[in-house]
Amino acid sequence: MAITFDRQVSASPDDASRRLAPDWFSTTIIYASVGDLSDSTYDYRAGLRFANVTIPHGATIVTAYLTLKARVLTGTIPASTLEGEAAVDAAAFSTAVTTMGGPGPLQT
């Protein structure tokens, strides 16, 4: 039996944005900035946590979608990487800058 549902991030600790240089972090963002403004680093990162999504043990997720919309595009189309975390109850983002690490996988 297939089940279909839509979810969106609903609370401040469930989304976060980080600028790497100069270092800045927020869980009270209106929109998440992601992308690369220079060749040396990925300047912006975003984290999204979808709470209250119950997936029965042993269930198979056949298809999942994340819809993103560009607010501004300057220069070339950015390359992007999406990462996920398999967790029974993923922790909300803290207010610490270290919540979303430097280059490499998102840290929670």
mmCIF file of C-alpha atoms in Angstrom:
data_model
loop_
_atom_site.group_PDB
_atom_site.id
_atom_site.type_symbol
_atom_site.label_atom_id
_atom_site.label_comp_id
_atom_site.label_asym_id
_atom_site.label_seq_id
_atom_site.Cartn_x
_atom_site.Cartn_y
_atom_site.Cartn_z
ATOM 1 C CA MET A 1 0.000 0.000 0.000
ATOM 2 C CA ALA A 2 1.510 3.333 -1.065
ATOM 3 C CA ILE A 3 1.277 6.328 1.249
ATOM 4 C CA THR A 4 1.801 9.869 -0.009
ATOM 5 C CA PHE A 5 2.252 12.951 2.148
ATOM 6 C CA ASP A 6 3.804 16.427 2.038
ATOM 7 C CA ARG A 7 5.811 17.994 4.861
ATOM 8 C CA GLN A 8 7.559 21.296 5.369
ATOM 9 C CA VAL A 9 9.892 22.638 8.018
ATOM 10 C CA SER A 10 7.693 24.198 10.681
ATOM 11 C CA ALA A 11 9.798 25.550 13.572
ATOM 12 C CA SER A 12 12.951 27.664 13.909
ATOM 13 C CA PRO A 13 15.186 24.921 15.388
ATOM 14 C CA ASP A 14 14.210 22.744 12.408
ATOM 15 C CA ASP A 15 15.990 24.920 9.863
ATOM 16 C CA ALA A 16 19.322 26.661 9.941
ATOM 17 C CA SER A 17 21.614 28.709 7.758
ATOM 18 C CA ARG A 18 25.355 29.224 8.017
ATOM 19 C CA ARG A 19 27.781 31.539 6.247
ATOM 20 C CA LEU A 20 31.350 30.260 6.467
ATOM 21 C CA ALA A 21 33.323 33.498 6.006
ATOM 22 C CA PRO A 22 32.816 35.546 8.039
ATOM 23 C CA ASP A 23 31.310 32.906 10.302
ATOM 24 C CA TRP A 24 27.584 33.386 10.986
ATOM 25 C CA PHE A 25 24.793 31.005 12.037
ATOM 26 C CA SER A 26 21.030 31.370 12.552
ATOM 27 C CA THR A 27 17.970 29.236 13.285
ATOM 28 C CA THR A 28 15.568 32.160 12.734
ATOM 29 C CA ILE A 29 15.948 32.478 8.981
ATOM 30 C CA ILE A 30 13.101 33.271 6.596
ATOM 31 C CA TYR A 31 14.837 31.532 3.693
ATOM 32 C CA ALA A 32 17.939 29.364 3.520
ATOM 33 C CA SER A 33 20.902 30.510 1.477
ATOM 34 C CA VAL A 34 23.069 27.863 -0.115
ATOM 35 C CA GLY A 35 25.813 28.110 -2.648
ATOM 36 C CA ASP A 36 29.284 29.180 -3.540
ATOM 37 C CA LEU A 37 30.293 32.812 -3.986
ATOM 38 C CA SER A 38 34.005 32.083 -4.364
ATOM 39 C CA ASP A 39 36.216 29.326 -5.687
ATOM 40 C CA SER A 40 37.858 28.676 -2.308
ATOM 41 C CA THR A 41 34.898 27.618 -0.128
ATOM 42 C CA TYR A 42 31.226 26.785 -0.145
ATOM 43 C CA ASP A 43 30.139 30.064 1.386
ATOM 44 C CA TYR A 44 26.600 29.180 2.483
ATOM 45 C CA ARG A 45 25.023 26.040 3.945
ATOM 46 C CA ALA A 46 21.505 25.221 5.042
ATOM 47 C CA GLY A 47 20.016 22.490 7.160
ATOM 48 C CA LEU A 48 16.419 21.262 7.168
ATOM 49 C CA ARG A 49 14.832 18.925 9.717
ATOM 50 C CA PHE A 50 11.428 17.402 9.041
ATOM 51 C CA ALA A 51 9.823 16.528 12.382
ATOM 52 C CA ASN A 52 6.835 14.256 12.939
ATOM 53 C CA VAL A 53 7.449 12.098 9.890
ATOM 54 C CA THR A 54 6.639 8.547 10.927
ATOM 55 C CA ILE A 55 8.034 5.799 8.732
ATOM 56 C CA PRO A 56 7.139 2.280 9.869
ATOM 57 C CA HIS A 57 10.081 -0.003 10.679
ATOM 58 C CA GLY A 58 11.002 -2.032 7.607
ATOM 59 C CA ALA A 59 9.178 0.289 5.197
ATOM 60 C CA THR A 60 10.802 1.130 1.883
ATOM 61 C CA ILE A 61 10.850 4.707 0.642
ATOM 62 C CA VAL A 62 10.431 4.362 -3.112
ATOM 63 C CA THR A 63 10.524 8.054 -4.024
ATOM 64 C CA ALA A 64 11.215 11.260 -2.105
ATOM 65 C CA TYR A 65 11.348 14.829 -3.399
ATOM 66 C CA LEU A 66 12.806 18.047 -2.050
ATOM 67 C CA THR A 67 11.642 21.103 -3.963
ATOM 68 C CA LEU A 68 14.015 24.081 -3.952
ATOM 69 C CA LYS A 69 13.584 27.472 -5.575
ATOM 70 C CA ALA A 70 16.368 29.865 -6.541
ATOM 71 C CA ARG A 71 15.951 33.314 -5.056
ATOM 72 C CA VAL A 72 18.952 34.829 -6.814
ATOM 73 C CA LEU A 73 21.294 33.413 -9.420
ATOM 74 C CA THR A 74 24.564 35.185 -10.080
ATOM 75 C CA GLY A 75 27.213 33.765 -12.342
ATOM 76 C CA THR A 76 27.061 30.089 -13.181
ATOM 77 C CA ILE A 77 24.544 27.528 -11.983
ATOM 78 C CA PRO A 78 25.936 26.157 -8.695
ATOM 79 C CA ALA A 79 26.768 22.519 -8.153
ATOM 80 C CA SER A 80 24.919 21.183 -5.124
ATOM 81 C CA THR A 81 25.153 18.228 -2.784
ATOM 82 C CA LEU A 82 22.259 16.966 -0.671
ATOM 83 C CA GLU A 83 22.991 14.836 2.362
ATOM 84 C CA GLY A 84 20.681 13.016 4.725
ATOM 85 C CA GLU A 85 20.820 11.511 8.170
ATOM 86 C CA ALA A 86 19.186 8.215 9.096
ATOM 87 C CA ALA A 87 17.929 8.883 12.611
ATOM 88 C CA VAL A 88 14.919 7.790 14.618
ATOM 89 C CA ASP A 89 14.643 11.281 16.138
ATOM 90 C CA ALA A 90 17.096 13.776 14.621
ATOM 91 C CA ALA A 91 18.168 16.539 16.978
ATOM 92 C CA ALA A 92 17.091 20.114 16.294
ATOM 93 C CA PHE A 93 19.817 22.541 15.302
ATOM 94 C CA SER A 94 21.447 24.346 18.191
ATOM 95 C CA THR A 95 22.432 28.000 18.141
ATOM 96 C CA ALA A 96 26.128 27.120 18.081
ATOM 97 C CA VAL A 97 28.064 27.915 14.921
ATOM 98 C CA THR A 98 29.543 24.406 15.076
ATOM 99 C CA THR A 99 26.143 22.808 14.414
ATOM 100 C CA MET A 100 26.855 22.873 10.694
ATOM 101 C CA GLY A 101 30.545 22.126 10.233
ATOM 102 C CA GLY A 102 33.002 23.428 7.686
ATOM 103 C CA PRO A 103 33.514 21.868 4.271
ATOM 104 C CA GLY A 104 32.312 18.287 4.280
ATOM 105 C CA PRO A 105 29.163 16.584 5.561
ATOM 106 C CA LEU A 106 26.603 18.512 7.581
ATOM 107 C CA GLN A 107 27.106 17.914 11.301
ATOM 108 C CA THR A 108 24.239 17.851 13.805
#
